[in-house]
Short mmCIF file of N, CA and C and ligand atoms in Angstrom, two decimals:
data_model
loop_
_atom_site.label_atom_id
_atom_site.label_comp_id
_atom_site.label_asym_id
_atom_site.label_seq_id
_atom_site.Cartn_x
_atom_site.Cartn_y
_atom_site.Cartn_z
N UNK O 1 260.22 71.86 203.11
CA UNK O 1 261.01 72.41 202.06
C UNK O 1 261.52 71.43 201.24
N UNK O 2 261.06 71.38 199.94
CA UNK O 2 261.57 70.32 199.03
C UNK O 2 263.06 70.72 198.66
N UNK O 3 263.88 69.65 198.31
CA UNK O 3 265.27 69.90 197.76
C UNK O 3 265.05 70.49 196.32
N UNK O 4 266.06 71.29 196.00
CA UNK O 4 265.95 71.88 194.65
C UNK O 4 267.30 71.88 193.91
N UNK O 5 267.25 72.30 192.76
CA UNK O 5 268.54 72.22 192.05
C UNK O 5 269.50 73.27 192.67
N UNK O 6 269.08 74.33 193.36
CA UNK O 6 269.93 75.23 193.95
C UNK O 6 270.55 74.65 195.18
N UNK O 7 269.76 73.80 195.89
CA UNK O 7 270.32 73.08 197.10
C UNK O 7 271.52 72.20 196.64
N UNK O 8 271.27 71.58 195.51
CA UNK O 8 272.35 70.59 194.97
C UNK O 8 273.50 71.55 194.55
N UNK O 9 273.35 72.62 194.02
CA UNK O 9 274.53 73.51 193.60
C UNK O 9 275.22 73.96 194.85
N UNK O 10 274.56 74.36 195.89
CA UNK O 10 275.18 74.79 197.22
C UNK O 10 275.88 73.66 197.76
N UNK O 11 275.45 72.50 197.74
CA UNK O 11 276.11 71.41 198.36
C UNK O 11 277.36 70.77 197.46
N UNK O 12 277.36 71.37 196.22
CA UNK O 12 278.46 70.98 195.31
C UNK O 12 278.14 69.79 194.60
N UNK O 13 276.91 69.25 194.58
CA UNK O 13 276.54 68.06 193.97
C UNK O 13 276.37 68.17 192.42
N UNK O 14 276.09 69.45 192.01
CA UNK O 14 276.00 69.67 190.61
C UNK O 14 276.88 70.99 190.36
N UNK O 15 277.45 71.14 189.27
CA UNK O 15 278.57 72.34 189.07
C UNK O 15 277.73 73.57 188.74
N UNK O 16 278.35 74.74 188.97
CA UNK O 16 277.96 76.01 188.55
C UNK O 16 279.15 76.86 188.26
N UNK O 17 278.89 78.00 187.47
CA UNK O 17 279.93 78.92 187.24
C UNK O 17 279.90 79.99 188.43
N UNK O 18 280.60 79.71 189.48
CA UNK O 18 280.61 80.52 190.68
C UNK O 18 281.33 81.86 190.48
N UNK O 19 280.55 82.95 191.02
CA UNK O 19 281.17 84.25 190.99
C UNK O 19 281.44 84.79 192.40
N UNK O 20 280.78 84.28 193.37
CA UNK O 20 281.00 84.57 194.77
C UNK O 20 280.48 83.70 195.80
N UNK O 21 281.14 83.58 196.93
CA UNK O 21 280.57 82.72 197.99
C UNK O 21 281.05 83.22 199.39
N UNK O 22 280.14 83.33 200.27
CA UNK O 22 280.55 83.43 201.71
C UNK O 22 279.72 82.47 202.54
N UNK O 23 279.71 82.65 203.84
CA UNK O 23 279.11 81.61 204.75
C UNK O 23 277.76 81.45 204.43
N UNK O 24 276.95 82.45 204.03
CA UNK O 24 275.55 82.42 203.89
C UNK O 24 274.97 82.68 202.41
N UNK O 25 275.92 82.91 201.50
CA UNK O 25 275.43 83.35 200.15
C UNK O 25 276.26 82.78 199.07
N UNK O 26 275.66 82.29 198.04
CA UNK O 26 276.42 81.78 196.82
C UNK O 26 275.86 82.52 195.63
N UNK O 27 276.66 82.93 194.72
CA UNK O 27 276.19 83.60 193.41
C UNK O 27 276.92 82.94 192.31
N UNK O 28 276.20 82.72 191.16
CA UNK O 28 276.70 81.93 190.02
C UNK O 28 275.92 82.48 188.74
N UNK O 29 276.51 82.14 187.65
CA UNK O 29 275.86 82.53 186.35
C UNK O 29 274.55 81.69 186.19
N UNK O 30 273.54 82.38 185.65
CA UNK O 30 272.30 81.63 185.34
C UNK O 30 272.52 80.75 184.01
N UNK O 31 271.91 79.58 184.05
CA UNK O 31 272.36 78.62 183.00
C UNK O 31 271.61 78.97 181.67
N UNK O 32 270.50 79.80 181.75
CA UNK O 32 269.90 80.26 180.48
C UNK O 32 269.77 81.78 180.64
N UNK O 33 270.81 82.53 180.49
CA UNK O 33 270.78 83.96 180.73
C UNK O 33 269.93 84.69 179.76
N UNK O 34 269.32 85.89 180.27
CA UNK O 34 268.58 86.69 179.39
C UNK O 34 269.45 87.73 178.85
N UNK O 35 270.63 87.81 179.35
CA UNK O 35 271.73 88.72 178.75
C UNK O 35 273.07 88.29 179.39
N UNK O 36 274.11 88.60 178.65
CA UNK O 36 275.49 88.15 179.17
C UNK O 36 275.66 88.88 180.52
N UNK O 37 276.08 88.06 181.49
CA UNK O 37 276.35 88.59 182.86
C UNK O 37 275.10 88.28 183.77
N UNK O 38 274.08 87.57 183.36
CA UNK O 38 272.99 87.23 184.10
C UNK O 38 273.36 86.34 185.39
N UNK O 39 273.34 86.92 186.55
CA UNK O 39 273.84 86.18 187.81
C UNK O 39 272.78 85.97 188.74
N UNK O 40 272.73 84.83 189.42
CA UNK O 40 271.74 84.40 190.51
C UNK O 40 272.53 84.50 191.78
N UNK O 41 271.86 85.27 192.70
CA UNK O 41 272.37 85.34 194.07
C UNK O 41 271.45 84.64 195.06
N UNK O 42 271.97 83.57 195.73
CA UNK O 42 271.22 82.63 196.34
C UNK O 42 271.59 82.50 197.78
N UNK O 43 270.66 82.67 198.81
CA UNK O 43 271.05 82.41 200.26
C UNK O 43 271.24 80.94 200.39
N UNK O 44 272.23 80.48 201.17
CA UNK O 44 272.29 79.14 201.42
C UNK O 44 271.14 78.43 202.28
N UNK O 45 270.54 79.28 202.97
CA UNK O 45 269.35 78.83 203.71
C UNK O 45 268.25 78.47 202.70
N UNK O 46 267.62 77.25 202.90
CA UNK O 46 266.73 76.78 201.91
C UNK O 46 265.33 77.27 202.07
N UNK O 47 264.98 78.61 202.01
CA UNK O 47 263.76 79.16 202.17
C UNK O 47 263.08 79.26 200.74
N UNK O 48 261.82 78.95 200.74
CA UNK O 48 261.22 78.85 199.39
C UNK O 48 260.91 80.18 198.76
N UNK O 49 260.48 81.09 199.56
CA UNK O 49 260.02 82.48 199.11
C UNK O 49 260.67 83.46 200.09
N UNK O 50 260.74 84.82 199.66
CA UNK O 50 261.48 85.80 200.37
C UNK O 50 260.90 86.03 201.79
N UNK O 51 259.56 85.90 201.90
CA UNK O 51 258.86 86.19 203.17
C UNK O 51 259.23 85.11 204.21
N UNK O 52 259.77 83.92 203.73
CA UNK O 52 260.09 82.90 204.69
C UNK O 52 261.54 83.00 205.08
N UNK O 53 262.38 83.83 204.58
CA UNK O 53 263.82 83.91 204.74
C UNK O 53 264.05 84.58 206.09
N UNK O 54 265.06 84.08 206.78
CA UNK O 54 265.51 84.60 208.11
C UNK O 54 266.05 85.98 207.85
N UNK O 55 266.12 86.84 208.97
CA UNK O 55 266.72 88.19 208.83
C UNK O 55 268.13 88.00 208.58
N UNK O 56 268.79 87.05 209.15
CA UNK O 56 270.30 86.76 209.01
C UNK O 56 270.58 86.56 207.58
N UNK O 57 269.83 85.69 206.92
CA UNK O 57 270.22 85.46 205.53
C UNK O 57 269.83 86.76 204.72
N UNK O 58 268.73 87.34 204.93
CA UNK O 58 268.36 88.56 204.22
C UNK O 58 269.39 89.58 204.34
N UNK O 59 269.97 89.77 205.58
CA UNK O 59 271.05 90.76 205.72
C UNK O 59 272.30 90.32 204.94
N UNK O 60 272.56 89.10 204.89
CA UNK O 60 273.75 88.62 204.18
C UNK O 60 273.60 88.89 202.68
N UNK O 61 272.41 88.71 202.14
CA UNK O 61 272.09 88.96 200.68
C UNK O 61 272.14 90.52 200.46
N UNK O 62 271.58 91.33 201.43
CA UNK O 62 271.55 92.70 201.25
C UNK O 62 272.88 93.33 201.26
N UNK O 63 273.79 92.71 202.03
CA UNK O 63 275.16 93.31 202.13
C UNK O 63 276.01 93.06 200.99
N UNK O 64 275.72 92.04 200.22
CA UNK O 64 276.57 91.67 199.05
C UNK O 64 275.95 92.07 197.82
N UNK O 65 274.61 92.20 197.76
CA UNK O 65 273.90 92.46 196.42
C UNK O 65 274.52 93.71 195.64
N UNK O 66 274.66 94.78 196.25
CA UNK O 66 275.13 96.01 195.56
C UNK O 66 276.64 95.78 195.04
N UNK O 67 277.35 95.04 195.78
CA UNK O 67 278.73 94.82 195.26
C UNK O 67 278.85 93.81 194.06
N UNK O 68 277.93 92.94 194.11
CA UNK O 68 277.73 91.99 192.92
C UNK O 68 277.25 92.71 191.76
N UNK O 69 276.24 93.55 192.05
CA UNK O 69 275.73 94.45 190.83
C UNK O 69 276.89 95.26 190.24
N UNK O 70 277.73 95.87 191.17
CA UNK O 70 278.86 96.64 190.67
C UNK O 70 279.81 95.78 189.88
N UNK O 71 280.02 94.51 190.24
CA UNK O 71 280.99 93.48 189.54
C UNK O 71 280.44 93.28 188.19
N UNK O 72 279.16 92.97 188.08
CA UNK O 72 278.47 92.68 186.85
C UNK O 72 278.51 93.82 185.94
N UNK O 73 278.32 94.92 186.33
CA UNK O 73 278.47 96.31 185.62
C UNK O 73 279.86 96.43 185.01
N UNK O 74 280.91 96.16 185.93
CA UNK O 74 282.27 96.32 185.53
C UNK O 74 282.68 95.27 184.58
N UNK O 75 282.30 94.03 184.80
CA UNK O 75 282.66 92.92 183.88
C UNK O 75 282.05 92.88 182.47
N UNK O 76 280.67 93.38 182.47
CA UNK O 76 279.93 93.43 181.16
C UNK O 76 280.08 94.80 180.34
N UNK O 77 280.50 95.75 181.19
CA UNK O 77 280.54 97.13 180.55
C UNK O 77 279.01 97.68 180.30
N UNK O 78 277.96 96.96 180.82
CA UNK O 78 276.58 97.29 180.77
C UNK O 78 276.21 98.01 182.02
N UNK O 79 275.88 99.33 181.90
CA UNK O 79 275.53 100.05 183.12
C UNK O 79 274.09 99.90 183.67
N UNK O 80 273.21 99.52 182.78
CA UNK O 80 271.73 99.39 183.20
C UNK O 80 271.48 97.94 183.31
N UNK O 81 270.68 97.63 184.50
CA UNK O 81 270.27 96.26 184.76
C UNK O 81 269.04 96.24 185.70
N UNK O 82 268.47 95.02 185.89
CA UNK O 82 267.35 94.78 186.73
C UNK O 82 267.76 93.93 187.75
N UNK O 83 267.25 93.99 188.95
CA UNK O 83 267.38 93.03 190.01
C UNK O 83 265.95 92.46 190.21
N UNK O 84 265.88 91.10 190.16
CA UNK O 84 264.49 90.46 190.04
C UNK O 84 264.45 89.40 191.06
N UNK O 85 263.38 89.21 191.74
CA UNK O 85 263.24 88.11 192.78
C UNK O 85 261.69 87.62 192.71
N UNK O 86 261.44 86.42 192.14
CA UNK O 86 260.16 85.94 192.01
C UNK O 86 259.77 85.07 193.14
N UNK O 87 258.42 85.16 193.56
CA UNK O 87 257.91 84.35 194.66
C UNK O 87 256.66 83.67 194.29
N UNK O 88 256.72 82.42 194.17
CA UNK O 88 255.49 81.48 193.71
C UNK O 88 255.45 81.36 192.22
N UNK O 89 254.86 80.28 191.94
CA UNK O 89 254.68 79.87 190.48
C UNK O 89 254.10 80.93 189.62
N UNK O 90 252.91 81.36 190.21
CA UNK O 90 252.11 82.49 189.42
C UNK O 90 252.91 83.78 189.22
N UNK O 91 253.97 83.91 190.02
CA UNK O 91 254.88 85.06 189.95
C UNK O 91 256.19 84.70 189.06
N UNK O 92 256.06 83.64 188.37
CA UNK O 92 257.24 83.21 187.58
C UNK O 92 258.44 82.60 188.38
N UNK O 93 258.12 81.97 189.50
CA UNK O 93 259.29 81.41 190.29
C UNK O 93 259.30 79.91 189.84
N UNK O 94 260.37 79.51 189.17
CA UNK O 94 260.51 78.18 188.72
C UNK O 94 261.21 77.26 189.68
N UNK O 95 262.23 77.89 190.35
CA UNK O 95 262.98 77.08 191.38
C UNK O 95 262.66 77.61 192.78
N UNK O 96 262.05 76.74 193.60
CA UNK O 96 261.52 77.17 194.89
C UNK O 96 262.54 77.16 195.93
N UNK O 97 263.48 78.06 195.82
CA UNK O 97 264.54 78.38 196.75
C UNK O 97 264.88 79.80 196.38
N UNK O 98 264.69 80.72 197.37
CA UNK O 98 264.91 82.16 197.05
C UNK O 98 266.20 82.41 196.30
N UNK O 99 266.06 83.29 195.31
CA UNK O 99 267.13 83.80 194.50
C UNK O 99 266.89 85.02 193.94
N UNK O 100 267.90 85.91 193.88
CA UNK O 100 267.89 87.24 193.26
C UNK O 100 268.56 87.16 191.83
N UNK O 101 267.90 87.60 190.84
CA UNK O 101 268.53 87.66 189.57
C UNK O 101 269.17 89.07 189.43
N UNK O 102 270.34 89.18 188.88
CA UNK O 102 270.91 90.45 188.48
C UNK O 102 271.06 90.25 186.87
N UNK O 103 270.22 91.07 186.18
CA UNK O 103 270.10 90.90 184.82
C UNK O 103 270.46 92.11 184.05
N UNK O 104 271.77 92.19 183.39
CA UNK O 104 272.08 93.41 182.58
C UNK O 104 270.95 93.59 181.53
N UNK O 105 270.93 94.92 181.15
CA UNK O 105 269.96 95.43 180.19
C UNK O 105 270.81 96.17 179.20
N UNK O 106 271.43 95.38 178.17
CA UNK O 106 272.32 96.12 177.16
C UNK O 106 271.53 96.81 176.16
N UNK O 107 270.30 96.38 175.87
CA UNK O 107 269.52 97.04 174.74
C UNK O 107 268.03 96.62 174.93
N UNK O 108 267.17 97.06 174.10
CA UNK O 108 265.77 96.73 174.21
C UNK O 108 265.34 95.29 173.87
N UNK O 109 266.32 94.61 173.19
CA UNK O 109 265.99 93.16 172.77
C UNK O 109 266.40 92.25 173.92
N UNK O 110 267.55 92.47 174.57
CA UNK O 110 268.15 91.56 175.48
C UNK O 110 267.78 92.00 177.03
N UNK O 111 267.90 91.06 177.98
CA UNK O 111 267.65 91.38 179.39
C UNK O 111 266.19 91.17 179.64
N UNK O 112 265.76 91.79 180.76
CA UNK O 112 264.33 91.57 181.22
C UNK O 112 263.38 92.40 180.48
N UNK O 113 262.27 91.77 180.02
CA UNK O 113 261.15 92.51 179.51
C UNK O 113 260.14 92.66 180.52
N UNK O 114 259.46 93.78 180.83
CA UNK O 114 258.53 93.87 181.91
C UNK O 114 257.33 94.39 181.48
N UNK O 115 256.12 93.65 181.90
CA UNK O 115 254.81 94.14 181.78
C UNK O 115 254.47 94.92 182.99
N UNK O 116 253.88 96.11 182.82
CA UNK O 116 253.66 96.99 184.13
C UNK O 116 252.26 97.46 184.01
N UNK O 117 251.30 96.67 184.35
CA UNK O 117 249.88 97.13 184.14
C UNK O 117 249.33 98.00 185.30
N UNK O 118 249.93 99.31 185.39
CA UNK O 118 249.68 100.22 186.47
C UNK O 118 248.22 100.66 186.35
N UNK O 119 247.67 100.94 187.55
CA UNK O 119 246.36 101.55 187.62
C UNK O 119 246.32 102.61 188.61
N UNK O 120 245.25 103.26 188.87
CA UNK O 120 245.20 104.48 189.91
C UNK O 120 245.09 103.92 191.29
N UNK O 121 245.33 104.87 192.21
CA UNK O 121 245.25 104.54 193.72
C UNK O 121 244.24 105.44 194.26
N UNK O 122 243.14 104.88 194.78
CA UNK O 122 242.10 105.56 195.45
C UNK O 122 242.39 105.98 196.86
N UNK O 123 242.23 107.32 197.16
CA UNK O 123 242.86 107.95 198.42
C UNK O 123 242.45 107.15 199.68
N UNK O 124 241.16 106.94 199.91
CA UNK O 124 240.69 106.29 201.21
C UNK O 124 241.08 104.77 201.31
N UNK O 125 240.92 104.05 200.18
CA UNK O 125 241.32 102.71 200.11
C UNK O 125 242.87 102.55 200.35
N UNK O 126 243.61 103.37 199.79
CA UNK O 126 245.09 103.44 199.93
C UNK O 126 245.49 103.62 201.38
N UNK O 127 244.77 104.58 202.07
CA UNK O 127 245.12 104.82 203.54
C UNK O 127 244.86 103.64 204.39
N UNK O 128 243.61 102.97 204.04
CA UNK O 128 243.27 101.76 204.83
C UNK O 128 244.30 100.65 204.59
N UNK O 129 244.62 100.43 203.34
CA UNK O 129 245.50 99.46 202.90
C UNK O 129 246.97 99.61 203.57
N UNK O 130 247.41 100.81 203.67
CA UNK O 130 248.67 101.09 204.14
C UNK O 130 248.72 100.95 205.65
N UNK O 131 247.55 101.05 206.33
CA UNK O 131 247.42 100.89 207.74
C UNK O 131 247.36 99.33 207.85
N UNK O 132 246.76 98.59 207.02
CA UNK O 132 246.66 97.04 207.30
C UNK O 132 248.08 96.49 207.05
N UNK O 133 248.83 96.86 206.04
CA UNK O 133 250.08 96.39 205.88
C UNK O 133 251.08 96.79 207.09
N UNK O 134 251.04 98.05 207.51
CA UNK O 134 251.83 98.51 208.60
C UNK O 134 251.56 97.73 209.75
N UNK O 135 250.27 97.41 209.99
CA UNK O 135 249.95 96.70 211.19
C UNK O 135 250.25 95.19 211.22
N UNK O 136 250.66 94.72 209.99
CA UNK O 136 250.95 93.27 209.82
C UNK O 136 252.37 93.07 209.91
N UNK O 137 253.19 94.16 210.03
CA UNK O 137 254.66 93.90 210.03
C UNK O 137 254.97 93.38 211.40
N UNK O 138 255.74 92.39 211.38
CA UNK O 138 256.06 91.61 212.75
C UNK O 138 257.34 92.22 213.43
P1 5GP R 201 263.00 81.74 188.60
O1 5GP R 201 262.03 81.73 187.41
O2 5GP R 201 262.75 80.68 189.65
O3 5GP R 201 263.01 83.15 189.22
O4 5GP R 201 264.36 81.60 187.98
C1 5GP R 201 265.09 80.42 188.06
C2 5GP R 201 266.40 80.48 187.24
O5 5GP R 201 267.25 79.50 187.53
C3 5GP R 201 266.10 80.53 185.69
O6 5GP R 201 266.59 81.72 185.12
C4 5GP R 201 266.98 79.33 185.25
O7 5GP R 201 267.55 79.60 184.05
C5 5GP R 201 267.92 79.14 186.26
N1 5GP R 201 268.43 77.80 186.60
C6 5GP R 201 267.59 76.69 186.60
N2 5GP R 201 268.32 75.50 186.85
C7 5GP R 201 269.60 75.99 186.79
C8 5GP R 201 270.88 75.24 186.96
O8 5GP R 201 270.93 74.06 187.12
N3 5GP R 201 272.02 75.98 187.02
C9 5GP R 201 271.96 77.35 186.85
N4 5GP R 201 273.03 77.95 186.95
N5 5GP R 201 270.94 78.03 186.72
C10 5GP R 201 269.64 77.37 186.68
#
């Protein structure tokens, strides 16, 4: 696991606009927000992608994420928002340390823009795929 800018922020080596901290989680304002109130929620555990994160850190993130969303809504007055978590460069992850974005969506110009190239689901292939994924859950 390489050190990242978020590791440096967690260790206090570089500053951030902190909004929340507990034993396992740190949350702060994104330095290049897509909208006012864009917050990053980061486990202190240095896992690169979500599939590598421990259950303990995942639980700590899950416990606090809705509370942080409520706080962002209350502080910005913007009721609509996206929660985004990118994994891997090809999936737009720039910092290889797990982080959840909370991104207010005040209007059609600001906030997250989403491409959603949906396609159909073939019945038999879907059943087989669902079985494969279910069987792979550790
Ligand atoms: P990703 O594309 O990896 O999901 O998002 C990384 C995010 O981290 C970007 O939105 C970027 O603006 C933010 N970011 C990168 N470096 C820093 C930094 O030094 N401080 C803060 N607060 N945010 C950062």
